[in-house]
CSV table of C-alpha atoms and ligand atoms in Angstrom, one decimal:
chain,number,residue,atom,x,y,z
R,28,UNK,CA,-11.8,-7.3,18.7
R,29,UNK,CA,-10.9,-3.5,17.7
R,30,UNK,CA,-8.7,-2.3,15.0
R,31,UNK,CA,-6.3,0.1,14.8
R,32,UNK,CA,-4.8,0.4,11.1
R,33,UNK,CA,-1.7,2.4,10.0
R,34,UNK,CA,-0.8,3.4,7.1
R,35,UNK,CA,3.0,4.3,6.6
R,36,UNK,CA,2.7,6.4,3.6
R,37,UNK,CA,5.5,6.2,0.9
R,38,UNK,CA,7.7,3.5,3.4
R,39,UNK,CA,10.2,1.3,1.5
R,40,UNK,CA,10.3,-2.7,2.3
R,41,UNK,CA,14.1,-2.6,2.5
R,42,UNK,CA,14.1,-0.1,5.5
R,43,UNK,CA,11.0,-1.5,6.9
R,44,UNK,CA,13.1,-4.7,7.8
R,45,UNK,CA,15.8,-2.8,9.3
R,46,UNK,CA,13.9,-0.4,10.9
R,47,UNK,CA,14.2,-0.2,14.7
R,48,UNK,CA,10.8,-0.1,15.6
R,49,UNK,CA,9.7,-2.0,12.9
R,50,UNK,CA,11.6,-4.8,13.6
R,51,UNK,CA,10.0,-5.0,17.2
R,52,UNK,CA,6.7,-4.9,16.2
R,53,UNK,CA,7.5,-7.7,12.8
R,54,UNK,CA,8.9,-9.8,15.3
R,55,UNK,CA,5.4,-10.3,17.1
R,56,UNK,CA,3.4,-10.2,14.2
R,57,UNK,CA,2.1,-12.1,10.6
R,58,UNK,CA,4.6,-9.9,8.4
R,59,UNK,CA,4.2,-10.0,4.3
R,60,UNK,CA,7.7,-8.3,3.1
R,61,UNK,CA,5.9,-8.7,-0.2
R,62,UNK,CA,2.7,-7.2,-0.9
R,63,UNK,CA,2.2,-6.1,-4.3
R,64,UNK,CA,0.4,-2.8,-4.5
R,65,UNK,CA,-2.3,-2.1,-7.3
R,66,UNK,CA,-1.0,0.9,-8.2
R,67,UNK,CA,2.3,2.8,-6.8
R,68,UNK,CA,0.7,5.9,-5.9
R,69,UNK,CA,-1.3,6.6,-3.0
R,70,UNK,CA,-5.3,7.4,-4.2
R,71,UNK,CA,-5.3,4.1,-6.5
R,72,UNK,CA,-3.2,2.1,-3.8
R,73,UNK,CA,-5.6,2.9,-0.9
R,74,UNK,CA,-8.8,2.7,-2.8
R,75,UNK,CA,-7.6,-1.0,-3.7
R,76,UNK,CA,-7.0,-1.9,-0.1
R,77,UNK,CA,-9.7,-0.8,1.1
R,78,UNK,CA,-12.4,-2.4,-1.5
R,79,UNK,CA,-10.5,-5.3,-2.1
R,80,UNK,CA,-10.5,-5.2,-6.0
R,81,UNK,CA,-8.2,-3.5,-8.3
R,82,UNK,CA,-8.9,-0.1,-9.6
R,83,UNK,CA,-9.9,-0.9,-13.0
R,84,UNK,CA,-13.1,-2.6,-11.4
R,85,UNK,CA,-13.6,-0.2,-8.2
R,86,UNK,CA,-13.3,3.0,-10.6
R,87,UNK,CA,-9.9,4.5,-9.1
R,88,UNK,CA,-7.4,3.7,-11.8
R,89,UNK,CA,-5.8,7.2,-11.6
R,90,UNK,CA,-4.8,10.3,-9.5
R,91,UNK,CA,-7.7,11.9,-11.2
R,92,UNK,CA,-10.8,9.2,-10.3
R,93,UNK,CA,-11.1,9.5,-6.2
R,94,UNK,CA,-14.6,10.7,-6.6
R,95,UNK,CA,-15.3,7.6,-9.4
R,96,UNK,CA,-15.5,5.5,-6.2
R,97,UNK,CA,-18.4,3.1,-7.1
R,98,UNK,CA,-19.5,2.5,-3.8
R,99,UNK,CA,-22.6,1.2,-4.4
R,100,UNK,CA,-20.7,-1.6,-5.9
R,101,UNK,CA,-18.0,-2.5,-3.8
R,102,UNK,CA,-18.5,-2.2,0.3
R,103,UNK,CA,-15.1,-0.6,1.9
R,104,UNK,CA,-13.8,-1.6,5.1
R,105,UNK,CA,-14.9,0.8,7.3
R,106,UNK,CA,-18.3,0.5,5.7
R,107,UNK,CA,-18.4,-3.1,7.0
R,108,UNK,CA,-17.2,-2.6,10.4
R,109,UNK,CA,-19.9,0.6,10.9
R,110,UNK,CA,-22.6,-2.0,9.4
R,111,UNK,CA,-21.1,-4.6,12.0
R,112,UNK,CA,-21.7,-2.2,14.9
R,113,UNK,CA,-18.0,-0.3,15.2
R,114,UNK,CA,-17.6,3.2,15.5
R,115,UNK,CA,-15.3,4.2,12.4
R,116,UNK,CA,-12.3,7.2,13.1
R,117,UNK,CA,-9.6,8.3,10.6
R,118,UNK,CA,-7.1,10.7,10.4
R,119,UNK,CA,-5.8,10.9,6.9
R,120,UNK,CA,-3.5,13.2,4.7
R,121,UNK,CA,-6.3,14.7,2.6
R,122,UNK,CA,-9.8,13.8,1.1
R,123,UNK,CA,-8.7,12.1,-2.3
R,124,UNK,CA,-7.1,9.4,-0.8
R,125,UNK,CA,-9.6,7.1,1.0
R,126,UNK,CA,-12.9,6.4,0.2
R,127,UNK,CA,-14.7,8.3,2.7
R,128,UNK,CA,-17.8,5.8,2.7
R,129,UNK,CA,-18.8,4.0,6.3
R,130,UNK,CA,-16.3,6.5,8.2
R,131,UNK,CA,-18.4,7.9,11.0
R,132,UNK,CA,-15.8,10.6,11.4
R,133,UNK,CA,-12.6,11.2,8.7
R,134,UNK,CA,-10.6,13.8,10.1
R,135,UNK,CA,-7.8,15.5,7.7
R,136,UNK,CA,-4.4,16.6,9.2
R,137,UNK,CA,-2.4,19.3,7.6
R,138,UNK,CA,0.8,17.4,6.9
R,139,UNK,CA,2.9,20.8,7.0
R,140,UNK,CA,2.3,21.8,10.1
R,141,UNK,CA,0.7,18.9,12.5
R,142,UNK,CA,2.7,16.9,15.1
R,143,UNK,CA,1.5,13.6,13.9
R,144,UNK,CA,2.6,11.4,16.8
R,145,UNK,CA,1.1,13.8,19.7
R,146,UNK,CA,-2.3,13.8,17.1
R,147,UNK,CA,-2.3,10.0,16.9
R,148,UNK,CA,-1.6,9.1,20.4
R,149,UNK,CA,-4.4,11.6,21.5
R,150,UNK,CA,-7.1,9.7,19.1
R,151,UNK,CA,-5.9,6.4,20.7
R,152,UNK,CA,-6.9,8.0,24.2
R,153,UNK,CA,-10.1,8.9,22.5
R,154,UNK,CA,-10.2,5.0,21.0
R,155,UNK,CA,-9.6,3.9,24.8
R,156,UNK,CA,-12.4,6.1,26.0
R,157,UNK,CA,-14.9,4.2,23.7
R,158,UNK,CA,-13.6,0.9,24.6
R,159,UNK,CA,-14.1,1.9,28.5
R,160,UNK,CA,-17.9,2.7,27.7
R,161,UNK,CA,-18.3,-0.5,26.1
R,162,UNK,CA,-17.9,0.4,22.3
R,163,UNK,CA,-16.0,-1.5,19.4
R,164,UNK,CA,-13.7,0.8,17.3
R,165,UNK,CA,-12.2,0.9,14.3
R,166,UNK,CA,-9.4,3.6,14.0
R,167,UNK,CA,-7.5,4.7,10.6
R,168,UNK,CA,-4.3,6.7,11.3
R,169,UNK,CA,-2.1,7.8,8.1
R,170,UNK,CA,1.4,8.8,8.4
R,171,UNK,CA,2.3,11.1,5.6
R,172,UNK,CA,5.6,12.6,6.6
R,173,UNK,CA,7.8,10.6,3.9
R,174,UNK,CA,5.4,11.8,1.6
R,175,UNK,CA,6.1,15.5,2.7
R,176,UNK,CA,9.6,15.4,2.9
R,177,UNK,CA,9.7,14.1,-0.5
R,178,UNK,CA,7.2,16.6,-1.9
R,179,UNK,CA,9.5,19.4,-0.7
R,180,UNK,CA,12.8,17.9,-1.3
R,181,UNK,CA,12.0,15.8,-4.6
R,182,UNK,CA,9.0,16.5,-6.4
R,183,UNK,CA,8.8,20.2,-6.3
R,184,UNK,CA,12.7,20.7,-6.7
R,185,UNK,CA,13.1,18.0,-9.9
R,186,UNK,CA,11.5,16.7,-12.5
R,187,UNK,CA,11.5,12.8,-13.4
R,188,UNK,CA,14.5,13.6,-15.9
R,189,UNK,CA,16.6,15.9,-13.7
R,190,UNK,CA,20.5,15.0,-14.7
R,191,UNK,CA,21.0,16.3,-10.9
R,192,UNK,CA,19.0,14.0,-9.2
R,193,UNK,CA,19.5,10.7,-10.8
R,194,UNK,CA,23.7,11.5,-10.6
R,195,UNK,CA,23.2,11.7,-6.5
R,196,UNK,CA,21.7,8.6,-5.6
R,197,UNK,CA,23.6,8.5,-2.4
R,198,UNK,CA,22.4,11.7,-1.6
R,199,UNK,CA,18.9,10.5,-2.0
R,200,UNK,CA,19.1,7.7,-0.4
R,201,UNK,CA,20.4,9.5,2.8
R,202,UNK,CA,17.7,11.9,2.3
R,203,UNK,CA,15.3,9.0,2.6
R,204,UNK,CA,16.4,7.2,5.1
R,205,UNK,CA,16.1,10.7,7.6
R,206,UNK,CA,12.6,10.4,6.2
R,207,UNK,CA,12.4,6.9,7.4
R,208,UNK,CA,13.9,6.9,10.5
R,209,UNK,CA,11.3,9.6,11.6
R,210,UNK,CA,8.7,7.3,10.3
R,211,UNK,CA,10.0,4.5,12.5
R,212,UNK,CA,10.2,6.8,16.1
R,213,UNK,CA,6.7,7.6,15.0
R,214,UNK,CA,5.6,4.1,14.7
R,215,UNK,CA,7.7,3.1,17.9
R,216,UNK,CA,5.7,6.1,19.9
R,217,UNK,CA,2.1,4.9,18.4
R,218,UNK,CA,3.0,1.6,19.6
R,219,UNK,CA,4.5,2.3,23.0
R,220,UNK,CA,1.3,4.3,23.6
R,221,UNK,CA,-1.3,1.8,22.4
R,222,UNK,CA,0.4,-0.9,24.8
R,223,UNK,CA,0.4,1.5,28.0
R,224,UNK,CA,-3.5,2.0,26.9
R,225,UNK,CA,-4.0,-1.7,27.0
R,226,UNK,CA,-4.9,-1.8,23.8
R,227,UNK,CA,-3.1,-4.7,22.7
R,228,UNK,CA,-4.7,-7.2,24.5
R,229,UNK,CA,-8.0,-7.4,22.3
R,230,UNK,CA,-7.3,-4.9,19.3
R,231,UNK,CA,-5.9,-5.9,15.8
R,232,UNK,CA,-3.3,-3.9,15.0
R,233,UNK,CA,-3.0,-3.5,10.8
R,234,UNK,CA,0.3,-1.6,9.8
R,235,UNK,CA,0.7,-1.4,5.9
R,236,UNK,CA,3.0,1.0,3.7
R,237,UNK,CA,0.8,1.6,0.5
R,238,UNK,CA,3.6,1.6,-2.1
R,239,UNK,CA,7.6,2.0,-2.0
R,240,UNK,CA,9.4,5.6,-3.3
R,241,UNK,CA,12.4,5.6,-5.8
R,242,UNK,CA,15.5,6.9,-4.8
R,243,UNK,CA,16.5,7.2,-8.5
R,244,UNK,CA,16.9,3.9,-9.2
R,245,UNK,CA,15.3,4.0,-12.6
R,246,UNK,CA,16.0,7.3,-14.8
R,247,UNK,CA,12.6,8.5,-15.6
R,248,UNK,CA,10.9,8.1,-11.9
R,249,UNK,CA,12.1,10.4,-9.3
R,250,UNK,CA,9.9,9.2,-6.7
R,251,UNK,CA,6.7,7.0,-7.5
R,252,UNK,CA,3.7,6.7,-9.9
R,253,UNK,CA,5.6,5.9,-12.9
R,254,UNK,CA,6.7,2.8,-13.5
R,255,UNK,CA,5.9,-0.3,-12.0
R,256,UNK,CA,9.1,-1.6,-10.9
R,257,UNK,CA,9.4,-3.4,-7.8
R,258,UNK,CA,11.2,-0.4,-5.7
R,259,UNK,CA,7.6,1.5,-6.0
R,260,UNK,CA,5.4,-1.8,-6.2
R,261,UNK,CA,6.4,-3.4,-3.2
R,262,UNK,CA,4.8,-2.5,-0.1
R,263,UNK,CA,4.0,-4.3,3.3
R,264,UNK,CA,1.5,-5.4,5.6
R,265,UNK,CA,1.8,-6.5,9.4
R,266,UNK,CA,-1.3,-8.1,11.6
R,267,UNK,CA,-0.5,-8.0,15.2
R,268,UNK,CA,-3.1,-9.5,17.7
R,269,UNK,CA,-2.4,-12.1,20.8
R,270,UNK,CA,-4.7,-15.0,18.8
R,271,UNK,CA,-2.1,-14.5,15.4
R,272,UNK,CA,1.3,-16.3,15.8
R,273,UNK,CA,4.3,-14.2,14.2
R,274,UNK,CA,5.4,-15.4,10.9
R,275,UNK,CA,7.2,-13.9,8.2
R,276,UNK,CA,5.5,-14.8,4.9
R,277,UNK,CA,8.0,-15.1,2.0
R,278,UNK,CA,5.9,-15.5,-1.1
R,279,UNK,CA,4.2,-12.3,-2.6
R,280,UNK,CA,0.5,-11.2,-2.1
R,281,UNK,CA,-1.5,-8.4,-3.1
R,282,UNK,CA,-2.8,-5.5,-1.4
R,283,UNK,CA,-6.4,-6.7,-2.4
R,284,UNK,CA,-5.7,-9.6,0.1
R,285,UNK,CA,-5.6,-7.1,3.2
R,286,UNK,CA,-9.3,-6.3,3.5
R,287,UNK,CA,-10.7,-10.3,3.3
R,288,UNK,CA,-8.1,-11.1,5.9
R,289,UNK,CA,-9.4,-8.1,8.3
R,290,UNK,CA,-12.9,-9.6,7.6
R,291,UNK,CA,-12.2,-13.3,8.1
R,292,UNK,CA,-10.3,-12.6,11.4
R,293,UNK,CA,-13.3,-10.7,12.6
R,294,UNK,CA,-15.7,-13.8,11.2
R,295,UNK,CA,-17.5,-10.9,9.2
R,296,UNK,CA,-19.0,-12.1,6.0
R,297,UNK,CA,-19.4,-10.5,2.5
R,298,UNK,CA,-22.3,-8.2,1.9
R,299,UNK,CA,-24.5,-10.1,-0.6
R,300,UNK,CA,-25.6,-6.4,-1.7
R,301,UNK,CA,-22.4,-6.0,-2.8
R,302,UNK,CA,-19.8,-7.4,-5.8
R,303,UNK,CA,-17.9,-10.4,-4.8
R,304,UNK,CA,-14.1,-8.9,-4.7
R,305,UNK,CA,-11.0,-10.3,-5.9
R,306,UNK,CA,-9.0,-10.3,-2.7
R,307,UNK,CA,-8.2,-13.8,-1.2
R,308,UNK,CA,-8.2,-13.8,2.6
R,309,UNK,CA,-4.2,-14.1,3.7
R,310,UNK,CA,-5.0,-16.3,6.8
R,311,UNK,CA,-4.3,-19.8,5.3
R,312,UNK,CA,-0.8,-18.4,4.7
R,313,UNK,CA,-0.8,-16.8,8.8
R,314,UNK,CA,-1.7,-19.8,9.6
R,315,UNK,CA,1.7,-21.3,7.7
R,316,UNK,CA,0.2,-22.8,4.1
R,317,UNK,CA,2.3,-22.0,1.1
R,318,UNK,CA,0.2,-20.3,-1.7
R,319,UNK,CA,1.3,-18.3,-5.0
R,320,UNK,CA,-0.6,-15.6,-6.2
R,321,UNK,CA,-0.6,-13.5,-9.2
R,322,UNK,CA,-0.7,-9.6,-8.8
R,323,UNK,CA,-1.4,-7.1,-11.1
R,324,UNK,CA,-0.6,-3.6,-11.2
R,325,UNK,CA,-1.4,-0.3,-12.9
R,326,UNK,CA,0.6,3.4,-13.3
R,327,UNK,CA,0.2,5.9,-15.0
R,328,UNK,CA,3.4,7.6,-16.6
R,329,UNK,CA,3.2,11.2,-17.2
R,330,UNK,CA,5.8,10.8,-19.5
R,331,UNK,CA,7.1,14.5,-20.8
R,332,UNK,CA,3.7,16.3,-19.6
R,333,UNK,CA,4.5,16.7,-15.9
R,334,UNK,CA,0.8,15.9,-15.1
R,335,UNK,CA,-0.4,12.2,-14.3
R,336,UNK,CA,-2.7,10.7,-17.3
R,337,UNK,CA,-6.1,10.4,-16.8
R,338,UNK,CA,-5.9,7.0,-17.6
R,339,UNK,CA,-3.2,4.1,-16.4
R,340,UNK,CA,-1.0,3.7,-19.0
R,341,UNK,CA,1.7,1.0,-17.7
R,342,UNK,CA,0.1,-2.4,-16.5
R,343,UNK,CA,1.9,-5.3,-15.2
R,344,UNK,CA,1.8,-8.8,-13.6
R,345,UNK,CA,3.8,-10.3,-11.3
R,346,UNK,CA,4.7,-13.9,-9.9
R,347,UNK,CA,7.3,-14.9,-7.4
R,348,UNK,CA,9.5,-15.2,-10.0
R,349,UNK,CA,8.7,-13.2,-12.9
R,350,UNK,CA,7.7,-9.7,-13.8
R,351,UNK,CA,5.6,-8.9,-17.4
R,352,UNK,CA,5.0,-4.9,-18.0
R,353,UNK,CA,3.0,-3.6,-20.8
R,354,UNK,CA,3.8,0.0,-21.7
R,355,UNK,CA,0.4,1.2,-23.4
R,356,UNK,CA,1.8,4.7,-24.1
R,357,UNK,CA,4.1,3.2,-27.0
R,358,UNK,CA,3.1,-0.2,-26.9
R,359,UNK,CA,6.2,-1.8,-25.7
R,360,UNK,CA,6.7,-5.1,-23.5
R,361,UNK,CA,8.9,-5.8,-20.7
R,362,UNK,CA,9.4,-9.3,-19.1
R,363,UNK,CA,11.8,-9.8,-16.2
R,364,UNK,CA,13.1,-13.2,-14.6
R,365,UNK,CA,13.0,-10.9,-10.7
R,366,UNK,CA,14.9,-14.2,-9.1
R,367,UNK,CA,18.1,-13.5,-10.9
R,368,UNK,CA,17.5,-10.0,-11.9
R,369,UNK,CA,15.9,-7.9,-8.8
R,370,UNK,CA,16.8,-4.7,-10.3
R,371,UNK,CA,14.7,-5.5,-13.6
R,372,UNK,CA,17.4,-4.8,-15.9
R,373,UNK,CA,17.5,-7.8,-18.5
R,374,UNK,CA,14.5,-7.4,-20.8
R,375,UNK,CA,13.8,-11.2,-21.7
R,376,UNK,CA,10.4,-10.1,-23.8
R,377,UNK,CA,12.1,-11.3,-27.2
R,378,UNK,CA,14.0,-14.0,-25.4
R,379,UNK,CA,11.7,-15.5,-23.3
R,380,UNK,CA,9.0,-16.3,-26.1
R,381,UNK,CA,6.9,-18.8,-24.2
R,382,UNK,CA,6.9,-17.6,-20.6
R,383,UNK,CA,6.2,-13.9,-22.2
R,384,UNK,CA,2.9,-15.4,-23.7
R,385,UNK,CA,2.0,-17.0,-20.6
R,386,UNK,CA,2.6,-13.8,-18.5
R,387,UNK,CA,0.6,-11.8,-21.3
R,388,UNK,CA,-2.4,-14.5,-20.9
R,389,UNK,CA,-2.7,-14.0,-17.3
R,390,UNK,CA,-2.6,-10.2,-17.4
R,391,UNK,CA,-5.6,-10.7,-20.0
R,392,UNK,CA,-7.2,-13.1,-17.7
R,393,UNK,CA,-7.4,-10.3,-14.9
R,394,UNK,CA,-8.4,-7.7,-17.3
R,395,UNK,CA,-11.4,-9.6,-18.2
R,396,UNK,CA,-12.3,-11.2,-15.0
U,17,ZN,ZN1,1.5,6.5,-0.8
């Protein structure tokens, strides 16, 4: 089984479920609309996905810690595949967002000037040739142009406290929609090409988003990477293969569960030279079983500094119904009942004492694991 793995950087879950091309592929896939990312920014989000463990274990828990990835302790997805005889190939936005360990070749595109659709179609053709020559391949594609637009029009023009930005949510939303529609078009073209090349017969297609992007929902976060609210914490994943029956799983899962799912699909077992991971395969859920999982996340609020901190200073633990947030930077806590309060506006920390204790306990349990 070959693998094409696409990251749609910054694609919001609420847009994904309505995207024209997204909807088509979702209807043919096992789809997880609520994948809680470890971190609401690409570097830590992707290292957690590729290693199956949270950043406080794998070393990459901030914007600054890409080089601290513990590759001797945690085995990356491409490394697993390379060791099993795959040719591993990737096209990423920069050198920092992914652990390069295990890639035969990891190319970097120019997000401002390259046509990603054309570039990635050529890579699919290259993989098809490898397949013809009898080789197994893993291809990683990073769609970075939502980020590109946000960088140019939001990050460079506004700070996290810009009155102008936060008072124009509708305008921000329209701008985001424009970026998302381009992403959806990209996806449509890539999937068509994938099918036209006949790759769909024996290739596992994995499409994820790494985190959401705020359009001004919470004052203090113009885009992402500040807080641990759902607008940026909810990402998505889908798995498409002839052997997988389409299903949409309502319960939340964690981004660290993606790696063990792929390994199980490929019948690759844990490598005893490396530490056990925290992620758990999603195969039981794909096969229709109910399963409730607790998710842990960390972010780095730059506060007034304009620069992300060296260490995470916002921690969150989330169940399907509740979220507990600990703001390390000012020692405050928040508790939300997501079922009734999806926008996380009513802090129940001093009202729901018992639930607060329970969530605090769950967070400490994960941090001490
Ligand atoms: Zn990202």
